[in-house]
mmCIF file of C-alpha atoms in Angstrom:
data_model
loop_
_atom_site.group_PDB
_atom_site.id
_atom_site.type_symbol
_atom_site.label_atom_id
_atom_site.label_comp_id
_atom_site.label_asym_id
_atom_site.label_seq_id
_atom_site.Cartn_x
_atom_site.Cartn_y
_atom_site.Cartn_z
ATOM 1 C CA MET A 109 -6.291 -37.565 -8.128
ATOM 2 C CA SER A 110 -4.460 -38.533 -4.994
ATOM 3 C CA PRO A 111 -0.838 -37.653 -4.205
ATOM 4 C CA ARG A 112 1.801 -40.299 -4.921
ATOM 5 C CA TYR A 113 3.328 -40.332 -1.455
ATOM 6 C CA GLU A 114 2.489 -39.109 2.002
ATOM 7 C CA ALA A 115 4.319 -39.077 5.334
ATOM 8 C CA CYS A 116 3.010 -40.061 8.752
ATOM 9 C CA PRO A 117 2.787 -36.878 10.863
ATOM 10 C CA GLU A 118 3.940 -38.646 14.044
ATOM 11 C CA CYS A 119 6.759 -40.970 12.941
ATOM 12 C CA ASP A 120 7.617 -39.496 9.509
ATOM 13 C CA LEU A 121 7.368 -42.815 7.669
ATOM 14 C CA LEU A 122 7.134 -42.394 3.907
ATOM 15 C CA LEU A 123 3.954 -44.104 2.742
ATOM 16 C CA LYS A 124 1.890 -44.771 -0.338
ATOM 17 C CA PRO A 125 -1.555 -43.333 0.478
ATOM 18 C CA ALA A 126 -4.136 -45.985 1.219
ATOM 19 C CA ALA A 127 -7.590 -45.621 -0.252
ATOM 20 C CA PRO A 128 -9.874 -46.861 2.544
ATOM 21 C CA GLU A 129 -13.602 -47.262 1.920
ATOM 22 C CA HIS A 130 -16.232 -45.313 3.862
ATOM 23 C CA GLY A 131 -16.236 -46.491 7.455
ATOM 24 C CA GLU A 132 -12.759 -48.046 7.204
ATOM 25 C CA LYS A 133 -9.677 -46.621 8.848
ATOM 26 C CA ALA A 134 -6.095 -46.307 7.638
ATOM 27 C CA HIS A 135 -3.433 -46.480 10.344
ATOM 28 C CA CYS A 136 0.288 -45.890 10.018
ATOM 29 C CA PRO A 137 1.869 -49.382 9.949
ATOM 30 C CA ARG A 138 4.806 -48.235 12.065
ATOM 31 C CA CYS A 139 3.392 -46.055 14.842
ATOM 32 C CA GLY A 140 -0.340 -46.704 14.564
ATOM 33 C CA TYR A 141 -1.337 -43.092 13.860
ATOM 34 C CA LEU A 142 -4.833 -42.722 12.398
ATOM 35 C CA LEU A 143 -4.070 -41.422 8.910
ATOM 36 C CA GLN A 144 -7.451 -41.477 7.205
ATOM 37 C CA ARG A 145 -10.984 -42.139 8.273
ATOM 38 C CA PRO A 146 -13.276 -41.411 5.371
ATOM 39 C CA ARG A 147 -16.917 -40.676 6.066
ATOM 40 C CA LYS A 148 -19.940 -40.834 3.799
ATOM 41 C CA HIS A 149 -21.088 -37.381 2.675
ATOM 42 C CA SER A 150 -18.551 -35.727 4.955
ATOM 43 C CA ILE A 151 -18.984 -32.249 3.441
ATOM 44 C CA GLU A 152 -22.789 -32.288 3.460
ATOM 45 C CA ARG A 153 -22.970 -33.645 6.995
ATOM 46 C CA THR A 154 -20.414 -31.134 8.265
ATOM 47 C CA LEU A 155 -22.447 -28.337 6.682
ATOM 48 C CA ALA A 156 -25.694 -29.552 8.258
ATOM 49 C CA LEU A 157 -24.188 -30.195 11.696
ATOM 50 C CA SER A 158 -22.335 -26.885 11.855
ATOM 51 C CA LEU A 159 -25.537 -25.051 10.922
ATOM 52 C CA ALA A 160 -27.432 -26.936 13.642
ATOM 53 C CA GLY A 161 -24.654 -26.105 16.101
ATOM 54 C CA LEU A 162 -24.753 -22.407 15.194
ATOM 55 C CA ILE A 163 -28.477 -22.370 15.911
ATOM 56 C CA LEU A 164 -28.181 -24.324 19.177
ATOM 57 C CA ILE A 165 -25.356 -22.195 20.524
ATOM 58 C CA VAL A 166 -27.743 -19.220 20.892
ATOM 59 C CA PRO A 167 -30.135 -20.760 23.473
ATOM 60 C CA ALA A 168 -27.232 -22.629 25.101
ATOM 61 C CA ASN A 169 -25.582 -19.279 25.798
ATOM 62 C CA LEU A 170 -28.556 -17.115 26.646
ATOM 63 C CA LEU A 171 -31.004 -19.314 28.573
ATOM 64 C CA PRO A 172 -30.443 -20.278 32.223
ATOM 65 C CA MET A 173 -28.826 -23.706 32.610
ATOM 66 C CA VAL A 174 -28.806 -24.529 36.301
ATOM 67 C CA GLY A 175 -30.530 -22.758 39.159
ATOM 68 C CA ILE A 176 -30.211 -23.279 42.921
ATOM 69 C CA LYS A 177 -32.438 -22.504 45.869
ATOM 70 C CA ILE A 178 -30.969 -22.120 49.362
ATOM 71 C CA PHE A 179 -33.152 -20.980 52.305
ATOM 72 C CA GLY A 180 -35.658 -19.355 49.978
ATOM 73 C CA ASN A 181 -33.019 -17.491 47.974
ATOM 74 C CA SER A 182 -32.835 -18.630 44.379
ATOM 75 C CA HIS A 183 -30.222 -17.951 41.770
ATOM 76 C CA ASP A 184 -30.030 -18.916 38.096
ATOM 77 C CA GLY A 185 -26.855 -19.356 36.091
ATOM 78 C CA THR A 186 -26.173 -19.242 32.357
ATOM 79 C CA LEU A 187 -22.986 -20.156 30.521
ATOM 80 C CA TRP A 188 -21.942 -16.514 30.860
ATOM 81 C CA SER A 189 -22.593 -15.994 34.568
ATOM 82 C CA GLY A 190 -19.500 -18.016 35.543
ATOM 83 C CA VAL A 191 -17.359 -15.670 33.477
ATOM 84 C CA LEU A 192 -19.050 -12.560 34.899
ATOM 85 C CA ALA A 193 -18.793 -13.800 38.502
ATOM 86 C CA LEU A 194 -15.070 -14.494 38.077
ATOM 87 C CA LEU A 195 -14.562 -11.033 36.559
ATOM 88 C CA LYS A 196 -16.380 -9.477 39.519
ATOM 89 C CA GLU A 197 -13.854 -11.158 41.828
ATOM 90 C CA ASP A 198 -10.945 -9.791 39.756
ATOM 91 C CA MET A 199 -9.978 -13.259 38.534
ATOM 92 C CA TRP A 200 -9.748 -11.954 34.982
ATOM 93 C CA ALA A 201 -7.173 -14.490 33.747
ATOM 94 C CA VAL A 202 -9.375 -17.436 34.711
ATOM 95 C CA ALA A 203 -12.471 -15.592 33.457
ATOM 96 C CA VAL A 204 -10.886 -15.028 30.042
ATOM 97 C CA LEU A 205 -9.800 -18.684 29.830
ATOM 98 C CA VAL A 206 -13.308 -19.898 30.692
ATOM 99 C CA LEU A 207 -14.820 -17.431 28.202
ATOM 100 C CA ILE A 208 -12.489 -18.573 25.425
ATOM 101 C CA SER A 209 -12.844 -22.299 25.979
ATOM 102 C CA SER A 210 -16.570 -22.508 26.720
ATOM 103 C CA VAL A 211 -18.137 -19.727 24.650
ATOM 104 C CA LEU A 212 -15.829 -18.108 22.125
ATOM 105 C CA LEU A 213 -13.981 -21.023 20.548
ATOM 106 C CA PRO A 214 -16.977 -23.370 20.213
ATOM 107 C CA LEU A 215 -18.647 -20.520 18.292
ATOM 108 C CA VAL A 216 -15.549 -19.781 16.186
ATOM 109 C CA ASN A 217 -15.052 -23.485 15.376
ATOM 110 C CA LEU A 218 -18.667 -23.950 14.332
ATOM 111 C CA GLY A 219 -18.431 -20.811 12.195
ATOM 112 C CA LEU A 220 -15.215 -22.002 10.535
ATOM 113 C CA ALA A 221 -16.605 -25.500 9.913
ATOM 114 C CA PHE A 222 -19.708 -23.914 8.397
ATOM 115 C CA LEU A 223 -17.743 -21.531 6.152
ATOM 116 C CA ILE A 224 -15.365 -24.252 4.912
ATOM 117 C CA SER A 225 -18.035 -26.878 4.254
ATOM 118 C CA PHE A 226 -20.295 -24.295 2.593
ATOM 119 C CA HIS A 227 -17.533 -23.264 0.183
ATOM 120 C CA LEU A 228 -16.733 -26.901 -0.568
ATOM 121 C CA PHE A 229 -20.425 -27.680 -1.002
ATOM 122 C CA ILE A 230 -21.024 -24.966 -3.613
ATOM 123 C CA GLN A 231 -17.490 -25.577 -4.980
ATOM 124 C CA LYS A 232 -16.466 -21.959 -4.742
ATOM 125 C CA ALA A 233 -12.755 -21.299 -4.340
ATOM 126 C CA ASN A 234 -11.702 -18.840 -1.695
ATOM 127 C CA PHE A 235 -8.225 -17.717 -0.833
ATOM 128 C CA HIS A 236 -9.077 -17.862 2.869
ATOM 129 C CA LEU A 237 -10.023 -21.550 2.870
ATOM 130 C CA PHE A 238 -6.449 -22.551 3.759
ATOM 131 C CA HIS A 239 -6.360 -20.118 6.681
ATOM 132 C CA TRP A 240 -9.753 -21.209 7.953
ATOM 133 C CA MET A 241 -8.842 -24.891 7.796
ATOM 134 C CA ARG A 242 -5.540 -24.227 9.560
ATOM 135 C CA TRP A 243 -7.222 -22.230 12.322
ATOM 136 C CA LEU A 244 -9.903 -24.882 12.719
ATOM 137 C CA GLN A 245 -7.227 -27.551 13.264
ATOM 138 C CA HIS A 246 -5.309 -25.477 15.788
ATOM 139 C CA LEU A 247 -8.274 -24.159 17.757
ATOM 140 C CA ASN A 248 -10.115 -27.452 17.929
ATOM 141 C CA GLU A 249 -8.531 -28.695 21.160
ATOM 142 C CA TRP A 250 -9.172 -25.392 22.939
ATOM 143 C CA ALA A 251 -12.937 -25.634 22.633
ATOM 144 C CA MET A 252 -13.861 -27.656 25.704
ATOM 145 C CA LEU A 253 -17.625 -28.132 25.714
ATOM 146 C CA GLU A 254 -17.381 -31.753 26.873
ATOM 147 C CA VAL A 255 -15.078 -30.821 29.749
ATOM 148 C CA TYR A 256 -17.498 -28.060 30.706
ATOM 149 C CA ALA A 257 -20.332 -30.598 30.730
ATOM 150 C CA LEU A 258 -18.355 -32.737 33.177
ATOM 151 C CA GLY A 259 -17.747 -29.581 35.240
ATOM 152 C CA ILE A 260 -21.521 -29.017 35.423
ATOM 153 C CA ILE A 261 -22.022 -32.585 36.632
ATOM 154 C CA VAL A 262 -19.364 -32.305 39.358
ATOM 155 C CA ALA A 263 -20.661 -28.894 40.481
ATOM 156 C CA CYS A 264 -24.226 -30.241 40.670
ATOM 157 C CA VAL A 265 -23.137 -33.253 42.735
ATOM 158 C CA LYS A 266 -21.305 -30.903 45.128
ATOM 159 C CA LEU A 267 -24.317 -28.618 45.418
ATOM 160 C CA ALA A 268 -26.940 -31.352 45.689
ATOM 161 C CA GLY A 269 -26.206 -31.743 49.402
ATOM 162 C CA MET A 270 -26.655 -28.109 50.358
ATOM 163 C CA ALA A 271 -29.212 -26.722 47.942
ATOM 164 C CA GLU A 272 -32.182 -27.503 45.771
ATOM 165 C CA LEU A 273 -31.251 -27.654 42.079
ATOM 166 C CA ARG A 274 -33.399 -26.988 39.043
ATOM 167 C CA PHE A 275 -32.390 -27.378 35.419
ATOM 168 C CA GLY A 276 -33.344 -24.847 32.780
ATOM 169 C CA PHE A 277 -33.890 -25.072 29.045
ATOM 170 C CA GLY A 278 -30.364 -23.715 28.504
ATOM 171 C CA LEU A 279 -28.934 -26.980 29.835
ATOM 172 C CA TYR A 280 -30.929 -29.044 27.333
ATOM 173 C CA ALA A 281 -29.763 -26.760 24.526
ATOM 174 C CA PHE A 282 -26.196 -27.146 25.832
ATOM 175 C CA ILE A 283 -26.450 -30.956 25.839
ATOM 176 C CA ALA A 284 -27.853 -30.888 22.285
ATOM 177 C CA LEU A 285 -24.985 -28.597 21.251
ATOM 178 C CA LEU A 286 -22.515 -31.011 22.845
ATOM 179 C CA ILE A 287 -23.958 -33.952 20.874
ATOM 180 C CA VAL A 288 -23.938 -31.976 17.603
ATOM 181 C CA ASN A 289 -20.356 -30.872 18.255
ATOM 182 C CA THR A 290 -19.193 -34.454 18.927
ATOM 183 C CA LEU A 291 -20.903 -35.693 15.752
ATOM 184 C CA LEU A 292 -19.341 -32.809 13.829
ATOM 185 C CA SER A 293 -15.788 -33.652 14.851
ATOM 186 C CA ASN A 294 -16.579 -37.274 14.004
ATOM 187 C CA GLU A 295 -17.875 -36.494 10.510
ATOM 188 C CA LEU A 296 -15.315 -33.905 9.464
ATOM 189 C CA ASP A 297 -12.756 -35.755 7.344
ATOM 190 C CA SER A 298 -9.810 -33.366 7.333
ATOM 191 C CA TYR A 299 -7.844 -35.462 4.811
ATOM 192 C CA LEU A 300 -10.682 -35.097 2.295
ATOM 193 C CA PHE A 301 -11.196 -31.426 3.186
ATOM 194 C CA TRP A 302 -7.556 -30.487 2.568
ATOM 195 C CA ARG A 303 -7.539 -32.313 -0.755
ATOM 196 C CA ARG A 304 -10.774 -30.697 -1.906
ATOM 197 C CA ILE A 305 -9.493 -27.260 -0.893
ATOM 198 C CA ALA A 306 -6.269 -27.843 -2.823
ATOM 199 C CA GLN A 307 -8.250 -28.981 -5.888
ATOM 200 C CA LEU A 308 -10.550 -25.964 -5.721
ATOM 201 C CA SER A 309 -7.696 -23.494 -5.510
ATOM 202 C CA LYS A 310 -5.949 -25.056 -8.520
ATOM 203 C CA LYS A 311 -8.904 -24.307 -10.821
ATOM 204 C CA PRO A 312 -8.696 -20.918 -12.548
ATOM 205 C CA MET B 59 22.605 -58.095 9.310
ATOM 206 C CA THR B 60 23.567 -54.456 9.113
ATOM 207 C CA ILE B 61 21.936 -52.102 11.553
ATOM 208 C CA LYS B 62 20.975 -48.666 10.369
ATOM 209 C CA PRO B 63 18.519 -46.097 11.695
ATOM 210 C CA LEU B 64 14.885 -46.390 10.672
ATOM 211 C CA ASN B 65 13.902 -44.617 7.525
ATOM 212 C CA THR B 66 12.003 -41.361 7.666
ATOM 213 C CA ALA B 67 10.646 -39.084 4.976
ATOM 214 C CA GLN B 68 13.227 -36.508 6.036
ATOM 215 C CA LYS B 69 16.118 -38.901 5.310
ATOM 216 C CA GLN B 70 14.602 -39.634 1.905
ATOM 217 C CA GLY B 71 14.446 -35.930 1.089
ATOM 218 C CA PHE B 72 10.807 -35.128 1.763
ATOM 219 C CA ILE B 73 9.096 -32.608 4.036
ATOM 220 C CA ARG B 74 5.531 -32.982 5.202
ATOM 221 C CA CYS B 75 3.665 -29.679 5.591
ATOM 222 C CA HIS B 76 2.521 -29.423 9.246
ATOM 223 C CA GLU B 77 -0.718 -27.773 8.224
ATOM 224 C CA CYS B 78 -2.169 -29.442 5.140
ATOM 225 C CA GLY B 79 -0.169 -32.696 5.095
ATOM 226 C CA ASN B 80 1.163 -32.118 1.576
ATOM 227 C CA LEU B 81 4.460 -33.874 0.900
ATOM 228 C CA ILE B 82 7.171 -31.677 -0.618
ATOM 229 C CA LYS B 83 9.918 -33.390 -2.581
ATOM 230 C CA SER B 84 12.774 -31.187 -1.477
ATOM 231 C CA LEU B 85 14.369 -30.161 1.789
ATOM 232 C CA ALA B 86 15.196 -26.702 0.436
ATOM 233 C CA GLU B 87 11.611 -25.526 0.068
ATOM 234 C CA THR B 88 10.458 -22.935 2.648
ATOM 235 C CA LEU B 89 6.829 -22.461 1.653
ATOM 236 C CA CYS B 90 4.254 -25.173 1.021
ATOM 237 C CA PRO B 91 3.140 -24.933 -2.627
ATOM 238 C CA VAL B 92 -0.367 -26.070 -1.712
ATOM 239 C CA CYS B 93 -1.334 -24.042 1.349
ATOM 240 C CA GLY B 94 1.385 -21.405 1.397
ATOM 241 C CA HIS B 95 2.430 -22.004 5.009
ATOM 242 C CA SER B 96 6.119 -22.088 5.883
ATOM 243 C CA VAL B 97 7.434 -25.652 6.133
ATOM 244 C CA THR B 98 10.101 -27.309 8.261
ATOM 245 C CA SER B 99 10.669 -31.026 8.412
ATOM 246 C CA ARG B 100 10.441 -30.988 12.241
ATOM 247 C CA LYS B 101 8.701 -28.491 14.489
ATOM 248 C CA PRO B 102 11.281 -25.699 14.943
ATOM 249 C CA HIS B 103 12.993 -25.577 18.378
ATOM 250 C CA SER B 104 10.614 -28.259 19.570
ATOM 251 C CA VAL B 105 12.784 -29.490 22.476
ATOM 252 C CA GLN B 106 13.677 -26.006 23.761
ATOM 253 C CA HIS B 107 10.077 -24.797 23.675
ATOM 254 C CA THR B 108 8.813 -27.923 25.412
ATOM 255 C CA ILE B 109 11.456 -27.710 28.167
ATOM 256 C CA ALA B 110 10.701 -24.027 28.784
ATOM 257 C CA LEU B 111 6.974 -24.653 29.024
ATOM 258 C CA ILE B 112 7.427 -27.684 31.306
ATOM 259 C CA ILE B 113 9.659 -25.736 33.710
ATOM 260 C CA SER B 114 7.163 -22.865 33.857
ATOM 261 C CA ALA B 115 4.311 -25.276 34.468
ATOM 262 C CA LEU B 116 6.295 -27.074 37.186
ATOM 263 C CA CYS B 117 6.936 -23.767 38.980
ATOM 264 C CA LEU B 118 3.250 -22.853 38.885
ATOM 265 C CA TYR B 119 2.195 -26.348 39.968
ATOM 266 C CA ILE B 120 3.531 -25.560 43.475
ATOM 267 C CA PRO B 121 1.367 -22.456 44.219
ATOM 268 C CA ALA B 122 -1.540 -24.221 42.527
ATOM 269 C CA ASN B 123 -1.398 -26.904 45.214
ATOM 270 C CA ILE B 124 -0.390 -24.776 48.232
ATOM 271 C CA PHE B 125 -2.844 -21.888 47.969
ATOM 272 C CA PRO B 126 -6.608 -22.254 48.399
ATOM 273 C CA ILE B 127 -8.447 -22.813 45.136
ATOM 274 C CA MET B 128 -11.773 -21.635 46.571
ATOM 275 C CA SER B 129 -13.384 -20.535 49.800
ATOM 276 C CA VAL B 130 -16.889 -21.590 50.755
ATOM 277 C CA THR B 131 -18.985 -19.486 53.137
ATOM 278 C CA GLN B 132 -22.049 -21.129 54.649
ATOM 279 C CA LEU B 133 -24.168 -19.182 57.186
ATOM 280 C CA GLY B 134 -21.323 -16.822 57.968
ATOM 281 C CA VAL B 135 -18.675 -19.534 58.447
ATOM 282 C CA ALA B 136 -15.904 -19.343 55.853
ATOM 283 C CA GLU B 137 -13.843 -22.367 54.895
ATOM 284 C CA THR B 138 -10.971 -22.438 52.389
ATOM 285 C CA HIS B 139 -10.121 -25.450 50.251
ATOM 286 C CA THR B 140 -6.927 -26.360 48.439
ATOM 287 C CA ILE B 141 -7.197 -28.784 45.507
ATOM 288 C CA ILE B 142 -6.368 -31.732 47.771
ATOM 289 C CA GLY B 143 -8.607 -30.331 50.528
ATOM 290 C CA GLY B 144 -11.522 -30.263 48.100
ATOM 291 C CA ILE B 145 -10.937 -33.913 47.236
ATOM 292 C CA VAL B 146 -10.735 -34.879 50.924
ATOM 293 C CA ALA B 147 -13.986 -32.983 51.564
ATOM 294 C CA LEU B 148 -15.638 -34.924 48.752
ATOM 295 C CA ILE B 149 -14.448 -38.234 50.251
ATOM 296 C CA HIS B 150 -15.783 -37.218 53.688
ATOM 297 C CA SER B 151 -19.198 -36.473 52.231
ATOM 298 C CA ASP B 152 -19.303 -39.984 50.667
ATOM 299 C CA MET B 153 -18.879 -38.917 47.048
ATOM 300 C CA LEU B 154 -16.045 -41.249 46.209
ATOM 301 C CA PRO B 155 -16.541 -41.502 42.411
ATOM 302 C CA ILE B 156 -16.584 -37.712 42.026
ATOM 303 C CA ALA B 157 -13.575 -37.438 44.351
ATOM 304 C CA LEU B 158 -11.681 -39.917 42.161
ATOM 305 C CA LEU B 159 -12.681 -37.987 39.051
ATOM 306 C CA VAL B 160 -11.366 -34.710 40.477
ATOM 307 C CA LEU B 161 -8.221 -36.459 41.763
ATOM 308 C CA VAL B 162 -7.466 -37.820 38.295
ATOM 309 C CA ALA B 163 -8.307 -34.591 36.453
ATOM 310 C CA SER B 164 -6.572 -32.079 38.687
ATOM 311 C CA ILE B 165 -3.685 -33.947 40.360
ATOM 312 C CA LEU B 166 -2.754 -37.042 38.365
ATOM 313 C CA VAL B 167 -3.233 -35.692 34.841
ATOM 314 C CA PRO B 168 -1.047 -32.562 35.212
ATOM 315 C CA LEU B 169 1.604 -34.575 37.067
ATOM 316 C CA MET B 170 1.514 -37.358 34.493
ATOM 317 C CA LYS B 171 1.824 -34.809 31.704
ATOM 318 C CA LEU B 172 4.855 -33.147 33.280
ATOM 319 C CA LEU B 173 6.596 -36.459 34.036
ATOM 320 C CA GLY B 174 5.632 -38.009 30.702
ATOM 321 C CA LEU B 175 6.846 -35.085 28.622
ATOM 322 C CA SER B 176 10.100 -35.000 30.637
ATOM 323 C CA LEU B 177 10.581 -38.695 29.880
ATOM 324 C CA LEU B 178 9.988 -38.087 26.167
ATOM 325 C CA LEU B 179 12.474 -35.188 26.202
ATOM 326 C CA LEU B 180 15.102 -37.330 27.970
ATOM 327 C CA CYS B 181 14.560 -40.049 25.398
ATOM 328 C CA VAL B 182 15.104 -37.562 22.565
ATOM 329 C CA HIS B 183 18.129 -35.898 24.180
ATOM 330 C CA TYR B 184 20.006 -39.084 25.143
ATOM 331 C CA GLN B 185 18.887 -40.927 21.982
ATOM 332 C CA TRP B 186 17.610 -43.870 24.001
ATOM 333 C CA GLN B 187 16.693 -47.005 22.085
ATOM 334 C CA VAL B 188 13.127 -47.486 23.266
ATOM 335 C CA ASN B 189 9.883 -49.026 22.175
ATOM 336 C CA ALA B 190 9.115 -46.029 20.000
ATOM 337 C CA ARG B 191 5.606 -47.200 19.275
ATOM 338 C CA LEU B 192 4.865 -47.214 22.994
ATOM 339 C CA PHE B 193 6.462 -43.792 23.496
ATOM 340 C CA THR B 194 4.446 -42.340 20.613
ATOM 341 C CA ARG B 195 1.344 -43.760 22.236
ATOM 342 C CA LEU B 196 2.365 -42.104 25.529
ATOM 343 C CA TYR B 197 2.662 -38.807 23.648
ATOM 344 C CA ARG B 198 -0.806 -39.280 22.168
ATOM 345 C CA VAL B 199 -2.306 -39.939 25.614
ATOM 346 C CA ILE B 200 -0.570 -36.836 27.008
ATOM 347 C CA ALA B 201 -1.853 -34.677 24.165
ATOM 348 C CA PHE B 202 -5.371 -36.067 24.568
ATOM 349 C CA VAL B 203 -5.884 -35.840 28.337
ATOM 350 C CA GLY B 204 -4.553 -32.296 28.796
ATOM 351 C CA ARG B 205 -7.787 -30.477 28.260
ATOM 352 C CA TRP B 206 -9.660 -32.559 30.854
ATOM 353 C CA SER B 207 -7.713 -30.839 33.636
ATOM 354 C CA MET B 208 -9.847 -27.765 32.976
ATOM 355 C CA LEU B 209 -12.613 -29.646 34.800
ATOM 356 C CA ASP B 210 -11.698 -28.054 38.140
ATOM 357 C CA ILE B 211 -11.626 -24.546 36.671
ATOM 358 C CA PHE B 212 -15.044 -24.961 35.030
ATOM 359 C CA MET B 213 -16.499 -26.441 38.201
ATOM 360 C CA ILE B 214 -15.268 -23.444 40.210
ATOM 361 C CA SER B 215 -16.645 -20.972 37.685
ATOM 362 C CA ILE B 216 -20.055 -22.657 37.921
ATOM 363 C CA LEU B 217 -19.990 -22.760 41.743
ATOM 364 C CA VAL B 218 -18.873 -19.116 41.933
ATOM 365 C CA ALA B 219 -21.733 -18.069 39.650
ATOM 366 C CA LEU B 220 -24.445 -20.098 41.366
ATOM 367 C CA VAL B 221 -23.549 -19.847 45.031
ATOM 368 C CA ASP B 222 -23.608 -16.082 45.385
ATOM 369 C CA LEU B 223 -26.073 -15.309 48.168
ATOM 370 C CA GLY B 224 -24.050 -12.962 50.390
ATOM 371 C CA GLY B 225 -23.550 -14.230 53.954
ATOM 372 C CA VAL B 226 -25.938 -17.164 53.582
ATOM 373 C CA ALA B 227 -23.834 -19.063 51.101
ATOM 374 C CA GLN B 228 -21.029 -17.893 48.873
ATOM 375 C CA VAL B 229 -18.163 -19.458 46.937
ATOM 376 C CA ILE B 230 -15.141 -17.322 46.047
ATOM 377 C CA ALA B 231 -12.328 -18.475 43.769
ATOM 378 C CA GLY B 232 -8.867 -18.451 45.357
ATOM 379 C CA PRO B 233 -5.415 -17.526 44.019
ATOM 380 C CA ALA B 234 -4.594 -21.161 43.221
ATOM 381 C CA ALA B 235 -7.277 -21.112 40.506
ATOM 382 C CA THR B 236 -5.178 -18.737 38.376
ATOM 383 C CA ALA B 237 -2.014 -20.769 38.958
ATOM 384 C CA PHE B 238 -3.791 -24.029 38.152
ATOM 385 C CA ALA B 239 -5.350 -22.597 34.984
ATOM 386 C CA ALA B 240 -1.868 -21.464 33.913
ATOM 387 C CA VAL B 241 -0.492 -24.983 34.540
ATOM 388 C CA VAL B 242 -3.190 -26.474 32.310
ATOM 389 C CA VAL B 243 -2.589 -23.970 29.507
ATOM 390 C CA LEU B 244 1.210 -24.277 29.686
ATOM 391 C CA THR B 245 1.163 -28.088 29.647
ATOM 392 C CA MET B 246 -1.228 -28.041 26.696
ATOM 393 C CA PHE B 247 1.185 -25.791 24.810
ATOM 394 C CA ALA B 248 4.102 -28.003 25.893
ATOM 395 C CA ALA B 249 2.410 -31.100 24.469
ATOM 396 C CA LYS B 250 1.656 -29.224 21.263
ATOM 397 C CA SER B 251 5.215 -27.981 20.810
ATOM 398 C CA PHE B 252 6.767 -31.443 21.235
ATOM 399 C CA ASP B 253 7.415 -33.249 17.954
ATOM 400 C CA PRO B 254 6.956 -37.059 18.313
ATOM 401 C CA ARG B 255 8.996 -37.613 15.136
ATOM 402 C CA LEU B 256 12.101 -36.722 17.167
ATOM 403 C CA ILE B 257 11.666 -40.012 19.043
ATOM 404 C CA TRP B 258 11.814 -41.938 15.763
ATOM 405 C CA ASP B 259 14.769 -40.097 14.273
ATOM 406 C CA HIS B 260 17.427 -42.051 16.154
ATOM 407 C CA GLN B 261 15.715 -45.440 16.554
ATOM 408 C CA PHE B 262 17.295 -48.502 14.984
ATOM 409 C CA SER B 263 14.231 -50.675 15.332
ATOM 410 C CA TYR B 264 10.712 -50.438 16.588
ATOM 411 C CA GLU B 265 8.585 -52.611 18.890
#
């Protein structure tokens, strides 16, 4: 059962909820905000993609991504070595920010997406579902894997002139993680998720 | 034709929960019956929070551009770069596309966010009659592009980690990196604390 009315979150227009088909989009008629964007098998796909992401995040974090060679000296870097190098230079504020946005929050978001979709998949109510969903929405913009990927590209272009570069398996795992993460945010239909969570919690 | 302000759910006695989107048919309610989060029909103290965060970010934007963001040592010769200096160095070494990318991400985007949010705040405060659809779109762009400014910070963290070979070649992050990171975080919070519905509250027409 769908609610009788809804309001646009950006212009506060009172609306009758549209019921778009899979693949269609519902925009607010007044401000153009994307209200709904239903996806086929959103819960199942979110579950599968978050599980894949949780597996990929291990090699992406632990294996060397990019290595350089200057005058016979070589040096490999993982996702963590940027954080450690900044800490060594006493730039702890920047180090913490990089740690949060490139390692911690991608992991937390994947974990939350997995927990929520798993509970919805087996239809098990959990008091924490509301908290998890809320945190997932708020933390989403602070996980910046795609920005980090662009950072790798710019750093490599800068280094290409002065050193020899080699790419490790960690980079491939990172790119795969990036693709999975993008697909995940594309498949997760938060409108459907909130409604399912509300339905689950109503049952005794 | 009588002119009256555009209708909003608030004027019709409804509150939308910020978290789960549930519509509550009363303005007196304080907790959302569905998700249990506290509800307000607009983000509380939205304008004050946004102004405070913008002013802080503006103050930090100055040291972020004056101080060196990193220093590069190659064969014993040290060279410090500011944000603009880094872009100029990229142009000199014939990497124009990358230079443009860094220019957009680390100079234009933060500046556009600060100016854009100030414009939105002025519009709300002076109750300007504007093309609200356009202004809402401006807000959406501001909220979307914010995170891409972290590009410079990530690039520095990668360079610092990789180029660490003592006197032969070394990159060290400078004090501007902290200031710039703070600008990015503060402007992201500023965009998040602004409530675009405030633009619509006093409009008589749209488009």
